[in-house]
Amino acid sequence: MYKILKAEELATNIYLMNVEAPRVAKSCQPGQFVIVRTDADGERIPLTICDYDREKGTITIVVQVVGAATEMMCRLKTGDSFHDFVGPLGRPSEFVSEDMESLKKKKILFVAGGLGTAPVYPQVKWLHERGIGADVIIGAKTKELLIMEEEMKAVAGNLYVTTDDGSYGRSGMVTKVIDDLISQEGKSYDMCVAIGPMIMMKFVCLTTKKYDLPTIVSMNPIMVDGTGMCGACRLTVDGEVKFACVDGPEFDGHKVDFDQAMKRQQLYKTKEGRAFLKAKEGSTHHGGCGNCGGND
Amino acid sequence: MQTDVLKKVPVREQDAKVRAANFEEVCLGYDKEEAMCEAGRCINCKNAQCVKGCPVAINIPGFIEKVKDGDIEAAYQIISESSALPAVCGRVCPQESQCEGKCIRGIKGEPISIGKLERFVADWARENGIRPAGAQEKKGKKVAVIGSGPSGLTCAGDLAKMGYDVTIFEALHEPGGVLVYGIPEFRLPKKDVVAKEIENVESLGVRIETNVVIGKSVTIDELLTEEGFSAVFIGSGAGLPKFMGIPGEQANGVFSANEYLTRSNLMKAFDEESNTPIMRGRKVVVVGGGNVAMDAARTALRLGAEVHIVYRRSEEELPARVEEVHHAKEEGIIFDLLTNPTEILEDENGWVCGIRCVRMELGEPDASGRRRPVVIEGSEFTMDADTVIMSLGTSPNPLISSTTEGLEVNKYQCIVADEESGRTTKEGVYAGGDAVTGAATVILAMGAGKAAARGIDGYLSR
C-alpha cells in the first residue's frame, strides 16, 4: 500500500496528492510517469509525475476527474492509501541527458495546457535547479481551472498565463500566445515542450512548425501494463509504430500522427464514460449515449 | 471401476455448449477413484522414459505408484521435490510431446494420463492443506528473482528450499506472470489454483514485492551493490507483442493478444462488474495459430462473439496444442486456414469494419522445415469483422538488457544464458524462460528456472 501524505483540491475536480513511494522517488526523472490503482479491483491509470522528493521518498501526482476510475481515485483523502503505485515508467525527458553546456545555451519554451501544467512543472524545476530559466505558457479554459501558477512562477524564467475566456491573464488559446511571443514580442526559442490535451498539442505543433521550432510532446494514450507488454498505447511517429510506454511518452511532436492518436484515445473513453454515468444515474442510465467520456 | 488397460480413464469435462458461454474451467479433473484406476495402468518401467521427457524431471513412476496405493500426500511430496507448480503444470503442460509422448504404454494403446494425475495430486494436496516441505538450514545469502512467472517462481522455490533468502520482484500488481495475465480462467483458475501455488512458494519463505519494474524502479546493479543481493535471476518473460505491419492495424478494435488477454485475465474485464473495459465484439478475427491465439479466440467466444481463427498455413502446422485446437473447435470457433490478412478495413470513424485476406497454398519447405505458404493469385476477399486480435508472438522487452551493463543479448535481443546453469555474461546474474528463449511454454520456463537455481547455488557455494 502507498500512503497519501497529502491530498488537496487544486481547482474544481482537480486534485493534488503526495504519495509515499520510495523506490519511485529514488529513481524518477522529469518526463516519466507512474501507474496507479485505487483499490484491489481498480483500473491501472497512468499519470505523469508532477514532483518528487528523493529524501522524503514521495511522489506528487495531479489527477482530474474524467471518468469512474479517476472519480474513485479523487475520493481518497490524506491518510488513505493507493493499492498500487508503480514506476517510474517511460523514458526521462531527453534534455536530462543532454550536455549541460549546450543545454545552458538553449532558449526553451514550455507550453502547458490545463492538467498538462503538472507534468511540465518538474521539467521547468529541474532546469531551474541547474540555473536555466525556461519560459512557460500556461493555458486554462477559465480562471477557476488554472493550477500551480505560484509554483511555476517560482521556477520559470517568464511565465505567461492565458485563459480561453479571458477571465485571467492573457486572453485566448496557447497557440495565440506562442504567435504573439515570437512574431510580436521579439522572442526566439530553440526548443519547445508542449504537454496538455492531444488536441492542444496538435495545434501547438502546427504553430511551432511555422517557426521551425523543434517541439517535444508528451503522449498519454490508453495503456494497460505500461511496460511494453500489451501494445495498447501504440501510436505512429514518423511513419513508424511506437509504444508510448517504453519508447515515450515524449516524442518529436512534428512527427506524431495526432489524428490517429486522438481516434485511438476514444476507444474506451466512451465506455469509461458510460461506467461513470451508470454509477451516477443508477438504474436510469441505459448506456448507448456513446459519447460521455468527459473532456480530455 | 473397470477399465481397458489400453485406454486412458476418461476425464470429465464441461459440455462444449455450456462452457462456450462461461469462464469456468473446461476440464473437471479426476476424482480419487478415477486417479487410482488410471495409476493402475502404469507399468512402473525401470528405465522410465517419461522422466526423460519431463523438463523438470519429476519422478513420475514414483508418484504414480503412491497414487496407485491411495497415498496422495506421499505422491505430492514426490512431485514437490521437482516442481513448484504441479497444479499449473498438470493443466497447461504439453504432455503429449513430453512425458506422455515417451510413455511405454503409449506404444500399444494410449499413454498414462500423467498430466491429469499430476493435477489430481496437486488439487488434492491443496484441498487438504498439504504444503511442500521447506528448507532445514538457512544459507544467509540473498538472491533476487526478477519476474514471478513460471521460471521465476520455480527458481525462487528451489532456492528457498536450498536455504537462500529469496525476494521476487514483479512489475505488475499481482504475482504470477503469464499464469495470471496470459492463460485464461477457463484453462487455469486464478484464485483457486494459481494464487494457491504462489502461496505455497511464499510458504517456503520467498518474499514477493509487486509493482517493481527492474531497469526502471531499480537496476540489477543496484540490487547487487546497494541492496545486498549476492545473485540475480532474470525471468522477465517475452515482452513486446508483434504486429503484421499491414494497413489499418492502428484502427480501433485491433488488439494484440497480450492486451486482449491481459484485460480479460489480469484485469477481469470478462466480469461485467470489472472497472477495466474490454471491447465485446460481435465478430472477432484472431490472426495466428498458437496457444495464445486459441486462448484469445476462446475468450472472445465466451464474451459473446462469432470467432474466426485466420492462419496462413494448414491445420497440420498449427503450433497450438492438439487439445486446445480440439476444445476450440468443439466450442464453435471457426478455422479459416491457409488464409492471410493483407489489410484491416476501417470505417469513417477509425473503427474496424472488415479484414482483407488472401488464400494461401503450401509450397516447398522453408528454413523451419514447414511447407512455406504461398499466396494464390487473385484470391483476395473481405471478411466482416469489428475486432481483430493479433496473436503473432512477441519480441524481447529491452527494459532490463538496456539498463544492465555487461549483459549480452543475441541478435533477437534475447538474453544470452548457458542452458545448463542459466549463467549470463554478467557475474552473479542468471536468466531463463522466455527472456532467454523467446516465447515458449510454461514448463520449459520452469525447467530453465530450475537449472538456474542449481547454477546460482553452485556459484554461491564456491
PDB file of C-alpha atoms in Angstrom, chain B residues 50-142:
ATOM      1  CA  CYS B  50       8.564 -40.333 -19.102  1.00  0.00           C
ATOM      2  CA  VAL B  51      11.023 -38.768 -16.636  1.00  0.00           C
ATOM      3  CA  LYS B  52      13.391 -38.044 -19.520  1.00  0.00           C
ATOM      4  CA  GLY B  53      10.569 -36.264 -21.306  1.00  0.00           C
ATOM      5  CA  CYS B  54       9.895 -34.002 -18.332  1.00  0.00           C
ATOM      6  CA  PRO B  55      11.821 -30.690 -18.371  1.00  0.00           C
ATOM      7  CA  VAL B  56      11.907 -30.689 -14.549  1.00  0.00           C
ATOM      8  CA  ALA B  57      12.469 -34.472 -14.273  1.00  0.00           C
ATOM      9  CA  ILE B  58       9.656 -35.326 -11.869  1.00  0.00           C
ATOM     10  CA  ASN B  59       9.920 -38.878 -10.504  1.00  0.00           C
ATOM     11  CA  ILE B  60       6.793 -39.841 -12.429  1.00  0.00           C
ATOM     12  CA  PRO B  61       6.634 -43.617 -11.775  1.00  0.00           C
ATOM     13  CA  GLY B  62       7.381 -42.848  -8.116  1.00  0.00           C
ATOM     14  CA  PHE B  63       4.430 -40.541  -7.607  1.00  0.00           C
ATOM     15  CA  ILE B  64       2.103 -42.694  -9.703  1.00  0.00           C
ATOM     16  CA  GLU B  65       2.995 -45.687  -7.527  1.00  0.00           C
ATOM     17  CA  LYS B  66       1.844 -43.715  -4.469  1.00  0.00           C
ATOM     18  CA  VAL B  67      -1.387 -42.716  -6.226  1.00  0.00           C
ATOM     19  CA  LYS B  68      -1.998 -46.374  -7.014  1.00  0.00           C
ATOM     20  CA  ASP B  69      -1.676 -47.090  -3.258  1.00  0.00           C
ATOM     21  CA  GLY B  70      -4.012 -44.211  -2.445  1.00  0.00           C
ATOM     22  CA  ASP B  71      -1.253 -42.325  -0.542  1.00  0.00           C
ATOM     23  CA  ILE B  72      -1.813 -38.980  -2.219  1.00  0.00           C
ATOM     24  CA  GLU B  73       0.162 -36.949   0.309  1.00  0.00           C
ATOM     25  CA  ALA B  74       3.280 -39.020  -0.364  1.00  0.00           C
ATOM     26  CA  ALA B  75       2.667 -38.607  -4.097  1.00  0.00           C
ATOM     27  CA  TYR B  76       2.509 -34.841  -3.615  1.00  0.00           C
ATOM     28  CA  GLN B  77       5.802 -34.691  -1.726  1.00  0.00           C
ATOM     29  CA  ILE B  78       7.498 -36.654  -4.516  1.00  0.00           C
ATOM     30  CA  ILE B  79       6.218 -34.202  -7.146  1.00  0.00           C
ATOM     31  CA  SER B  80       7.158 -31.216  -4.945  1.00  0.00           C
ATOM     32  CA  GLU B  81      10.783 -32.312  -4.884  1.00  0.00           C
ATOM     33  CA  SER B  82      10.936 -31.368  -8.568  1.00  0.00           C
ATOM     34  CA  SER B  83       8.089 -28.967  -9.305  1.00  0.00           C
ATOM     35  CA  ALA B  84       6.904 -25.840  -7.551  1.00  0.00           C
ATOM     36  CA  LEU B  85       3.737 -25.570  -9.635  1.00  0.00           C
ATOM     37  CA  PRO B  86       2.166 -29.022 -10.109  1.00  0.00           C
ATOM     38  CA  ALA B  87      -1.450 -27.815 -10.229  1.00  0.00           C
ATOM     39  CA  VAL B  88      -0.442 -25.454 -13.041  1.00  0.00           C
ATOM     40  CA  CYS B  89       1.658 -27.981 -14.961  1.00  0.00           C
ATOM     41  CA  GLY B  90      -0.989 -30.666 -14.719  1.00  0.00           C
ATOM     42  CA  ARG B  91      -3.225 -28.254 -16.602  1.00  0.00           C
ATOM     43  CA  VAL B  92      -1.068 -26.449 -19.139  1.00  0.00           C
ATOM     44  CA  CYS B  93       1.965 -28.650 -19.944  1.00  0.00           C
ATOM     45  CA  PRO B  94       2.058 -30.131 -23.463  1.00  0.00           C
ATOM     46  CA  GLN B  95       2.245 -33.653 -22.004  1.00  0.00           C
ATOM     47  CA  GLU B  96       1.604 -35.266 -25.394  1.00  0.00           C
ATOM     48  CA  SER B  97       5.028 -34.142 -26.587  1.00  0.00           C
ATOM     49  CA  GLN B  98       6.795 -34.621 -23.242  1.00  0.00           C
ATOM     50  CA  CYS B  99       6.183 -37.246 -20.525  1.00  0.00           C
ATOM     51  CA  GLU B 100       3.142 -38.865 -22.152  1.00  0.00           C
ATOM     52  CA  GLY B 101       4.820 -38.732 -25.554  1.00  0.00           C
ATOM     53  CA  LYS B 102       7.541 -41.055 -24.214  1.00  0.00           C
ATOM     54  CA  CYS B 103       5.291 -43.361 -22.173  1.00  0.00           C
ATOM     55  CA  ILE B 104       5.898 -47.045 -22.958  1.00  0.00           C
ATOM     56  CA  ARG B 105       2.185 -47.741 -22.500  1.00  0.00           C
ATOM     57  CA  GLY B 106       1.619 -45.399 -25.409  1.00  0.00           C
ATOM     58  CA  ILE B 107       3.382 -47.659 -27.895  1.00  0.00           C
ATOM     59  CA  LYS B 108       0.395 -50.004 -27.894  1.00  0.00           C
ATOM     60  CA  GLY B 109      -2.675 -48.064 -26.826  1.00  0.00           C
ATOM     61  CA  GLU B 110      -2.903 -44.744 -25.007  1.00  0.00           C
ATOM     62  CA  PRO B 111      -0.166 -43.423 -22.704  1.00  0.00           C
ATOM     63  CA  ILE B 112      -0.808 -42.946 -18.994  1.00  0.00           C
ATOM     64  CA  SER B 113      -2.658 -39.696 -18.348  1.00  0.00           C
ATOM     65  CA  ILE B 114       0.303 -38.292 -16.407  1.00  0.00           C
ATOM     66  CA  GLY B 115      -0.814 -34.681 -16.600  1.00  0.00           C
ATOM     67  CA  LYS B 116      -4.276 -35.413 -15.233  1.00  0.00           C
ATOM     68  CA  LEU B 117      -2.752 -37.492 -12.414  1.00  0.00           C
ATOM     69  CA  GLU B 118      -0.350 -34.687 -11.516  1.00  0.00           C
ATOM     70  CA  ARG B 119      -3.252 -32.264 -11.472  1.00  0.00           C
ATOM     71  CA  PHE B 120      -5.299 -34.553  -9.253  1.00  0.00           C
ATOM     72  CA  VAL B 121      -2.458 -34.934  -6.739  1.00  0.00           C
ATOM     73  CA  ALA B 122      -1.818 -31.193  -6.606  1.00  0.00           C
ATOM     74  CA  ASP B 123      -5.514 -30.334  -6.285  1.00  0.00           C
ATOM     75  CA  TRP B 124      -5.960 -32.945  -3.565  1.00  0.00           C
ATOM     76  CA  ALA B 125      -2.997 -31.548  -1.627  1.00  0.00           C
ATOM     77  CA  ARG B 126      -4.415 -28.042  -1.868  1.00  0.00           C
ATOM     78  CA  GLU B 127      -7.860 -29.130  -0.736  1.00  0.00           C
ATOM     79  CA  ASN B 128      -6.299 -30.976   2.179  1.00  0.00           C
ATOM     80  CA  GLY B 129      -3.931 -28.194   3.226  1.00  0.00           C
ATOM     81  CA  ILE B 130      -0.728 -30.066   2.405  1.00  0.00           C
ATOM     82  CA  ARG B 131       2.238 -27.813   1.662  1.00  0.00           C
ATOM     83  CA  PRO B 132       5.678 -28.547   0.232  1.00  0.00           C
ATOM     84  CA  ALA B 133       8.448 -29.140   2.769  1.00  0.00           C
ATOM     85  CA  GLY B 134      10.761 -26.137   3.324  1.00  0.00           C
ATOM     86  CA  ALA B 135      14.474 -25.710   3.993  1.00  0.00           C
ATOM     87  CA  GLN B 136      16.107 -27.173   7.095  1.00  0.00           C
ATOM     88  CA  GLU B 137      19.001 -24.729   7.254  1.00  0.00           C
ATOM     89  CA  LYS B 138      19.403 -21.121   6.138  1.00  0.00           C
ATOM     90  CA  LYS B 139      22.375 -20.144   3.988  1.00  0.00           C
ATOM     91  CA  GLY B 140      22.348 -16.484   4.982  1.00  0.00           C
ATOM     92  CA  LYS B 141      22.582 -15.222   1.396  1.00  0.00           C
ATOM     93  CA  LYS B 142      20.097 -13.113  -0.534  1.00  0.00           C
TER      94      LYS B 142
END
